[in-house]
Amino acid sequence: MSARRTLAAVLLGAAVLVAQGAGTPPAAGGATAATPTLPDLGAPAAPPDGAPPHVGRIDRAGLRTHAYWLADDARAGRYTTSAGQQATAKYVADHWKKLGLKPLGDKGWLQSYPLRRTVLDAATAVAFGAGKFDRDLAVLATGETKVALAGKFVYCGNGAAASVPPGLAGRIPVVALGAGGGSGVGNDLQAVQRFVDVSEQLHKQGATAGVVCLLGDKTSLGNTLNYRALLPDHPQLRYGSGGGDRGLRVKLPLLVLSAAQGRSLLAHCGVTVGDDGAIDAAKPNDKAAGKLSIVVKEDDKGVGSNVVGVLEGTTKKAEAVVFSAHHDHVGRRLDGDAFNGADDNASGTAGLLEIAEAFALGGPRPARSIVFLSVSGEELGLWGSDWFAAHPTWPLDKIVANVNIDMIGRAGRDGDGPITMQVTPSHQHEKYSSIVRDAVALAKGFGIAFTSGDTYYERSDHYNFAKVGVPVVFFCDGEHPDYHQVTDTADRLSYDRMEAVARLAFWTGWNVANDKGKPTTLGPQPGW
Ligand SMILES: [Zn+2]
């Protein structure tokens, strides 16, 4: 047996110990990569004085094993309804089943919610010479589309007005886009305008569709497609009465090729691309010809899924505390690189799994019941938690509190100073409650200091509980340069700090679950 495997086995062994208490994670949605040699995490911290014994069951090794599985490339960024998201839902359900929780979904562990879809059909492709590209592509289109073009490719430079020739009717225009500028999710969302501009210029010259060779597929122009375009196993989804063509306002459908494939189509058109991704020379080959097929269908067959389980309490078991964390993220980029979403939100999901294990196996049961809610659709608009709040599988008036964790893996720390995290509703917020007050007090025992996270009050799943009058507390580490980037990977998480935050979340909910009274809303206060 090899060292790495031994290491992996040792790590898995630990995981299995954890998991066997909790069930062996199935390698679904594509085989999980062998766990690399990982740095030593050090021993779990000693729990603070007065902490319930359960807290010791939440440890950095268990958190890391879950986070690495959830954020593995094989999960392909866990886009809602994708194979990776469904495998993740099964991973969570299997874990809870092994813990002896009871399913609290519609029929079993899953709570499903309907979605309308705009789907990329497998017939979508561009073909020329011996080549045919029908994977690693994206399509920008506004609804149902059927394009079948056969004819000459016309090279249109970068798609700006000056480089798009007239007379494109019946032709297949080919545009080369280099690197998109800027970084960060805000910039990514705006980057799509570049594609809209290209579609307008091609449309002006009579085109009915176009091909974009995205040489800058690792930049904001590549990132933006995950929010607005159709990719294989990545339909555009709509929830409830929400309308609006997420495919935005392109004037005509655009098929976008990854840099690798784009280079070979451009070569066929007589355009050479340098190693730096810039156009070297363009001697348009007017014999270049091929076929373009874009097929986009709409249906209402989309199904989003939440995973719901319950640990029944003792003396007050009709009432419950809901622990929640979303497990979905934004998928895989055109170039094949996954948005691993390690902090967002493999960290919170790992926390939720360890917290469930602590409640189930760490010591006596609490007075009130504990509902564990792992939702999808969060990145798309808090859909999964909205559905649960509208179709609760536990009576809403019996839910006394919600503890939500989203991005707990990148807490800050200045030298030996406290671990810094954000919490909302803060003491300045009208929804400030006794839960937050008590959590901030408990946090000192873990060396955690909070600042206001009210910026995020409406940006994660607790908000749907707050909207229906449930007192909430939301822990998050705030945005960082890897937020919604392919660089949000499991090796960048701080597992010792994550351990502290997950334990604090546990203890916060444990106290509410055993309290004689129910949490109260305090409203704005001068201090925590
Ligand atoms: Zn998130």
XYZ file of C-alpha atoms and ligand atoms in Angstrom:
529
model
C 0.000 0.000 0.000
C 1.470 3.578 -0.892
C 2.116 6.423 1.571
C -0.330 8.734 -0.083
C -3.057 6.178 -0.052
C -2.054 5.386 3.556
C -2.357 9.098 4.308
C -5.593 9.262 2.376
C -6.722 6.070 4.133
C -5.680 7.538 7.486
C -7.650 10.680 6.702
C -10.507 8.608 5.328
C -10.081 6.273 8.293
C -10.692 9.252 10.522
C -13.547 10.280 8.231
C -14.936 6.774 8.253
C -14.719 6.733 12.058
C -16.599 9.939 11.914
C -18.640 8.790 8.964
C -19.144 5.207 10.116
C -20.659 6.823 13.081
C -22.275 8.712 10.276
C -22.025 6.538 7.106
C -19.421 6.254 4.299
C -19.758 9.147 1.827
C -20.699 7.776 -1.625
C -18.411 8.983 -4.412
C -21.312 10.161 -6.584
C -21.431 12.766 -9.326
C -18.015 11.700 -10.637
C -15.187 10.034 -8.743
C -13.643 12.147 -5.995
C -9.973 12.893 -6.516
C -7.596 11.075 -4.121
C -7.106 13.329 -1.118
C -3.752 15.072 -1.501
C -1.196 15.011 1.303
C -2.660 17.559 3.656
C -0.913 19.634 6.285
C -1.267 18.614 9.903
C -4.157 20.507 11.505
C -3.013 20.092 15.057
C -5.217 18.708 17.786
C -8.771 19.992 18.225
C -8.948 22.955 20.590
C -9.995 22.333 24.167
C -13.675 23.310 24.513
C -14.313 26.444 26.612
C -15.414 26.049 30.213
C -19.057 25.204 30.589
C -19.432 23.981 27.039
C -21.735 20.972 26.616
C -19.787 17.730 25.970
C -21.173 17.560 22.442
C -18.891 20.395 21.376
C -15.860 18.078 21.410
C -17.452 16.062 18.588
C -17.055 18.990 16.193
C -13.468 18.875 15.018
C -11.247 20.379 12.323
C -10.351 16.970 10.805
C -14.009 16.084 10.297
C -14.720 19.545 8.903
C -11.838 19.238 6.474
C -12.845 15.803 5.225
C -16.354 17.039 4.477
C -15.129 20.284 2.911
C -12.693 18.506 0.619
C -15.416 16.154 -0.588
C -17.964 18.941 -1.093
C -15.502 21.275 -2.833
C -13.894 18.585 -4.988
C -13.737 19.278 -8.728
C -15.907 16.177 -9.164
C -18.809 18.105 -7.636
C -18.419 20.562 -10.515
C -19.369 23.563 -8.384
C -22.698 22.073 -7.153
C -24.969 24.147 -9.431
C -28.631 23.677 -8.442
C -30.180 20.642 -10.281
C -26.777 19.540 -11.629
C -25.336 16.052 -11.037
C -22.841 17.548 -8.581
C -25.588 19.210 -6.522
C -27.668 16.043 -6.477
C -24.640 14.011 -5.362
C -24.082 16.552 -2.610
C -27.710 16.277 -1.454
C -27.263 12.484 -1.286
C -23.997 12.896 0.671
C -25.802 15.043 3.245
C -28.814 12.687 3.455
C -26.574 9.613 3.839
C -24.699 11.339 6.640
C -27.884 12.212 8.497
C -29.294 8.750 7.983
C -26.195 7.217 9.614
C -26.570 9.626 12.508
C -30.045 8.256 13.153
C -31.849 11.490 12.300
C -35.369 11.220 10.948
C -36.100 12.354 7.388
C -38.221 15.488 7.216
C -38.426 16.010 3.454
C -41.516 15.490 1.327
C -41.362 11.712 1.418
C -37.801 10.949 2.531
C -34.841 13.242 3.064
C -35.435 15.473 0.043
C -37.838 18.385 -0.188
C -38.327 19.183 -3.866
C -39.379 22.465 -5.425
C -40.401 23.101 -9.042
C -38.299 25.117 -11.453
C -38.742 26.267 -15.028
C -35.716 25.725 -17.210
C -34.057 27.017 -20.307
C -31.970 24.073 -21.393
C -29.133 23.658 -23.838
C -29.952 20.794 -26.189
C -27.217 18.279 -27.052
C -27.705 19.076 -30.757
C -25.956 22.393 -30.142
C -22.606 22.327 -31.910
C -20.274 23.998 -34.370
C -18.657 21.826 -37.007
C -15.955 22.475 -39.572
C -13.517 20.303 -41.463
C -13.039 17.162 -39.391
C -13.876 18.952 -36.167
C -17.170 19.162 -34.267
C -17.473 20.928 -30.926
C -20.501 20.054 -28.808
C -18.984 20.224 -25.312
C -17.138 22.924 -23.284
C -19.350 25.524 -24.871
C -21.914 27.999 -23.638
C -24.893 29.664 -25.265
C -26.350 33.093 -24.624
C -29.954 33.195 -25.816
C -33.245 34.697 -24.707
C -35.555 31.695 -24.541
C -36.444 28.931 -27.016
C -34.035 28.953 -29.968
C -33.492 26.851 -33.094
C -30.593 27.859 -35.333
C -29.245 25.689 -38.154
C -26.721 27.460 -40.332
C -24.465 25.894 -42.946
C -22.137 28.084 -44.905
C -19.153 30.377 -44.800
C -17.450 31.460 -41.592
C -16.772 35.203 -41.562
C -14.072 36.433 -39.183
C -15.327 39.578 -37.385
C -12.335 40.456 -35.217
C -13.313 41.376 -31.641
C -16.896 42.108 -32.654
C -16.575 45.878 -32.459
C -18.442 47.876 -35.116
C -15.277 48.595 -37.094
C -14.353 44.919 -37.477
C -17.785 43.492 -38.378
C -18.299 43.463 -42.174
C -21.721 43.929 -43.784
C -23.727 41.157 -45.446
C -23.738 38.525 -42.721
C -27.151 37.060 -43.583
C -26.811 33.273 -44.052
C -23.201 33.397 -42.891
C -21.597 32.244 -39.646
C -19.811 35.200 -38.019
C -16.808 34.305 -35.845
C -15.619 36.710 -33.151
C -12.483 36.411 -31.006
C -12.694 37.866 -27.484
C -9.574 38.203 -25.374
C -9.242 38.752 -21.667
C -12.047 40.480 -19.811
C -10.864 43.192 -17.475
C -11.122 43.509 -13.704
C -11.804 40.869 -11.068
C -14.393 40.000 -8.477
C -18.042 38.952 -8.688
C -19.406 42.437 -9.261
C -17.172 42.819 -12.271
C -18.046 39.309 -13.456
C -21.749 40.103 -13.482
C -21.226 43.220 -15.577
C -18.818 41.556 -17.994
C -21.728 40.004 -19.870
C -22.438 43.367 -21.490
C -19.484 42.657 -23.778
C -21.404 39.762 -25.322
C -24.530 41.927 -25.689
C -22.494 44.528 -27.607
C -21.117 41.836 -29.950
C -24.627 40.487 -30.604
C -25.835 44.000 -31.488
C -23.036 44.566 -34.013
C -23.563 41.185 -35.705
C -27.332 41.729 -35.761
C -26.860 45.132 -37.413
C -25.051 43.398 -40.278
C -27.830 40.848 -40.880
C -26.520 37.892 -38.891
C -29.009 35.516 -37.210
C -26.514 33.891 -34.842
C -22.786 33.995 -34.058
C -19.811 32.132 -32.627
C -17.533 33.700 -30.031
C -14.079 32.179 -29.501
C -13.437 33.130 -25.880
C -9.659 33.285 -25.632
C -10.114 34.930 -22.235
C -12.173 32.083 -20.767
C -10.299 32.277 -17.428
C -11.275 35.913 -16.926
C -14.464 37.768 -16.020
C -15.783 37.014 -19.519
C -15.622 33.328 -18.662
C -16.972 33.776 -15.115
C -19.978 35.799 -16.228
C -21.318 32.917 -18.316
C -22.118 30.904 -15.176
C -24.691 33.536 -14.209
C -26.234 34.292 -17.573
C -25.508 31.578 -20.121
C -26.498 27.981 -20.732
C -23.785 25.357 -20.340
C -24.011 21.569 -20.443
C -25.684 20.417 -17.167
C -26.184 24.112 -16.339
C -29.632 25.278 -17.487
C -30.909 28.732 -16.688
C -33.531 28.311 -14.005
C -36.575 30.250 -12.892
C -38.400 29.870 -9.578
C -41.964 30.685 -8.678
C -43.406 33.648 -10.475
C -39.877 34.937 -11.022
C -39.613 35.664 -14.752
C -36.983 37.581 -16.574
C -34.720 36.020 -19.140
C -31.543 35.402 -17.182
C -30.144 34.880 -20.654
C -30.267 38.677 -20.783
C -30.849 40.808 -23.861
C -28.612 39.471 -26.576
C -29.911 40.490 -29.999
C -29.207 37.026 -31.399
C -28.025 33.694 -30.003
C -24.288 33.359 -29.429
C -22.416 30.078 -29.125
C -19.303 30.639 -27.001
C -16.325 28.295 -27.385
C -13.619 27.764 -24.783
C -10.151 29.141 -25.614
C -8.806 25.736 -26.626
C -11.608 25.055 -29.096
C -11.778 28.689 -30.201
C -8.136 28.600 -31.278
C -8.740 25.740 -33.684
C -11.841 27.345 -35.235
C -9.905 30.607 -35.634
C -7.055 28.681 -37.268
C -9.596 27.232 -39.699
C -10.651 30.828 -40.448
C -7.028 31.842 -41.088
C -6.462 33.562 -37.745
C -3.487 32.696 -35.548
C -3.469 33.273 -31.814
C -0.242 33.800 -29.862
C 0.603 32.034 -26.610
C -0.464 35.179 -24.787
C -3.981 34.728 -26.184
C -3.730 37.765 -28.433
C -4.441 37.650 -32.155
C -1.111 37.310 -33.983
C -2.199 37.459 -37.597
C -5.474 37.346 -39.494
C -5.407 36.263 -43.143
C -9.108 35.438 -43.435
C -9.589 32.163 -45.303
C -12.663 32.794 -47.454
C -13.021 29.068 -48.063
C -13.615 28.493 -44.358
C -17.047 26.932 -43.965
C -18.999 24.735 -41.628
C -22.200 24.296 -39.653
C -23.665 25.993 -36.618
C -26.520 24.450 -34.676
C -27.969 26.102 -31.579
C -30.957 24.428 -29.941
C -32.398 25.792 -26.708
C -35.581 24.460 -25.157
C -37.743 25.619 -22.279
C -39.672 23.362 -19.922
C -40.977 23.172 -16.378
C -39.234 19.939 -15.561
C -36.640 21.459 -13.269
C -36.541 20.130 -9.714
C -34.598 21.831 -6.955
C -33.906 19.855 -3.801
C -33.397 20.625 -0.142
C -32.291 17.988 2.367
C -34.195 18.027 5.671
C -33.730 15.902 8.793
C -34.766 16.136 12.441
C -33.429 15.032 15.804
C -36.393 14.822 18.113
C -36.064 16.584 21.418
C -37.272 15.487 24.804
C -39.492 17.647 27.014
C -40.303 20.343 24.452
C -40.002 18.262 21.303
C -42.957 19.902 19.511
C -40.852 23.036 19.225
C -37.701 23.194 17.138
C -34.538 25.140 16.378
C -33.618 25.087 12.664
C -29.930 24.916 11.693
C -29.437 25.818 8.009
C -26.700 26.105 5.393
C -26.887 26.105 1.607
C -24.902 23.489 -0.324
C -25.303 24.801 -3.860
C -22.861 27.006 -5.725
C -22.398 28.376 -9.254
C -21.150 25.404 -11.265
C -18.248 24.757 -13.616
C -16.726 27.380 -15.901
C -16.529 27.106 -19.681
C -12.842 26.132 -19.524
C -13.748 23.178 -17.310
C -12.487 24.748 -14.059
C -15.004 24.328 -11.219
C -16.179 27.123 -8.941
C -15.386 24.853 -6.009
C -17.214 27.051 -3.497
C -15.113 25.793 -0.578
C -15.939 28.733 1.645
C -19.239 29.356 -0.152
C -20.619 27.136 1.174
C -18.825 23.831 1.577
C -17.584 25.320 4.864
C -21.111 25.921 6.205
C -22.306 22.541 4.950
C -19.357 20.809 6.636
C -20.260 22.747 9.779
C -23.900 21.641 9.528
C -22.818 17.990 9.138
C -20.537 18.145 12.180
C -23.146 20.021 14.254
C -25.704 17.294 13.408
C -23.178 14.679 14.497
C -22.608 16.495 17.776
C -26.339 16.667 18.527
C -26.893 13.025 17.547
C -23.811 11.359 19.016
C -22.148 13.897 21.309
C -24.312 13.687 24.419
C -27.848 13.927 25.774
C -30.657 15.204 23.550
C -31.922 18.738 23.975
C -35.410 19.613 25.206
C -36.552 21.057 21.877
C -36.132 19.241 18.575
C -33.422 20.197 16.085
C -34.254 20.505 12.381
C -31.295 20.389 9.979
C -31.927 22.119 6.643
C -29.404 21.886 3.788
C -30.812 23.966 0.948
C -30.083 24.504 -2.714
C -31.034 27.456 -4.906
C -29.356 29.942 -2.545
C -26.986 31.320 -5.160
C -29.918 31.801 -7.503
C -32.019 33.807 -5.066
C -32.507 32.026 -1.733
C -34.981 29.698 -3.504
C -34.619 26.566 -1.382
C -35.153 28.366 1.941
C -37.986 30.400 0.436
C -39.688 27.145 -0.512
C -39.149 25.685 2.963
C -40.550 28.820 4.620
C -43.580 28.661 2.318
C -43.960 24.858 2.591
C -42.517 24.070 6.015
C -42.190 20.394 6.927
C -42.183 21.520 10.580
C -44.945 23.909 11.748
C -43.604 27.459 11.370
C -45.210 28.601 14.615
C -43.253 25.848 16.373
C -39.913 27.032 15.017
C -38.404 29.154 17.799
C -35.161 30.135 16.049
C -32.956 29.741 12.958
C -29.158 29.478 13.102
C -27.726 29.964 9.588
C -24.076 29.494 8.610
C -22.745 30.541 5.193
C -18.992 31.129 4.600
C -17.354 30.217 7.884
C -14.034 28.947 6.496
C -12.141 32.165 5.957
C -12.511 33.928 9.292
C -9.861 36.589 9.806
C -7.271 36.866 12.572
C -4.627 39.524 13.195
C -1.627 37.736 14.666
C -2.640 36.365 18.085
C -5.725 38.538 18.105
C -9.270 37.190 18.138
C -10.839 35.305 15.259
C -12.933 37.905 13.432
C -16.375 37.036 12.093
C -19.534 38.891 11.194
C -22.999 38.380 12.624
C -26.436 39.688 11.678
C -28.893 41.018 12.792
C -26.448 43.161 14.763
C -27.294 45.232 17.871
C -28.035 48.156 15.523
C -30.670 46.141 13.660
C -34.423 46.182 14.352
C -34.411 42.376 14.393
C -31.582 42.161 16.977
C -32.526 39.363 19.357
C -31.508 37.544 22.515
C -29.959 34.785 20.346
C -27.410 37.156 18.820
C -26.744 38.798 22.198
C -26.077 35.387 23.774
C -23.983 34.171 20.841
C -21.720 37.223 21.033
C -21.217 36.519 24.731
C -20.457 32.821 24.131
C -18.037 33.747 21.337
C -15.473 35.075 23.794
C -14.863 31.512 25.026
C -13.786 30.565 21.490
C -11.647 33.657 20.988
C -14.112 34.991 18.400
C -14.906 38.707 18.042
C -17.890 39.847 15.996
C -18.559 42.873 13.890
C -21.847 43.755 12.256
C -22.746 41.693 9.195
C -25.932 43.648 8.513
C -24.717 44.130 4.937
C -25.580 40.465 4.473
C -28.898 40.491 6.358
C -30.839 39.818 3.145
C -28.174 37.755 1.377
C -28.501 34.286 2.827
C -31.111 31.749 3.892
C -31.868 33.067 7.401
C -33.602 35.971 5.652
C -36.526 33.768 4.607
C -37.001 32.750 8.239
C -36.736 36.335 9.434
C -39.384 37.325 6.904
C -41.873 34.942 8.517
C -41.086 36.187 12.020
C -38.606 33.559 13.210
C -35.740 35.020 15.310
C -32.492 34.398 13.427
C -28.739 34.545 13.811
C -26.390 34.432 10.808
C -22.657 33.822 11.046
C -20.392 34.603 8.067
C -16.830 35.689 7.376
C -17.739 38.270 4.736
C -16.443 38.594 1.208
C -12.821 37.965 0.252
C -10.873 37.988 -3.063
C -11.787 34.346 -3.753
C -15.506 34.948 -3.309
C -17.327 33.358 -6.256
C -14.021 32.668 -7.980
C -12.513 29.348 -9.104
C -9.873 30.047 -6.461
C -12.325 29.458 -3.587
C -10.746 26.084 -2.851
C -10.630 23.782 0.190
C -6.890 24.233 0.747
C -7.528 27.931 1.533
C -9.902 27.324 4.443
C -8.827 27.837 8.063
C -10.044 24.637 9.705
C -9.051 25.624 13.226
C -11.146 28.798 13.006
C -13.956 26.918 11.263
C -13.942 24.497 14.216
C -14.390 27.396 16.635
C -17.228 28.961 14.603
C -19.084 25.665 14.101
C -18.811 24.897 17.825
C -20.132 28.367 18.664
C -23.069 27.836 16.299
C -23.783 24.502 17.964
C -23.693 25.941 21.478
C -25.877 28.904 20.438
C -28.572 26.531 19.159
C -28.117 24.096 22.058
C -28.870 26.857 24.571
C -31.994 27.963 22.678
C -33.131 24.342 22.430
C -32.904 23.910 26.198
C -34.034 27.355 27.312
C -37.257 27.622 29.347
C -38.338 30.648 27.377
C -38.189 31.431 23.688
C -35.816 33.908 22.044
C -37.029 37.477 22.079
C -36.488 40.266 19.577
C -34.769 43.158 21.344
C -34.647 45.774 18.544
C -31.758 48.245 18.173
C -29.495 48.466 21.262
C -26.526 50.728 22.086
C -24.206 47.689 22.268
C -24.049 43.925 21.880
Zn -23.162 31.324 0.110
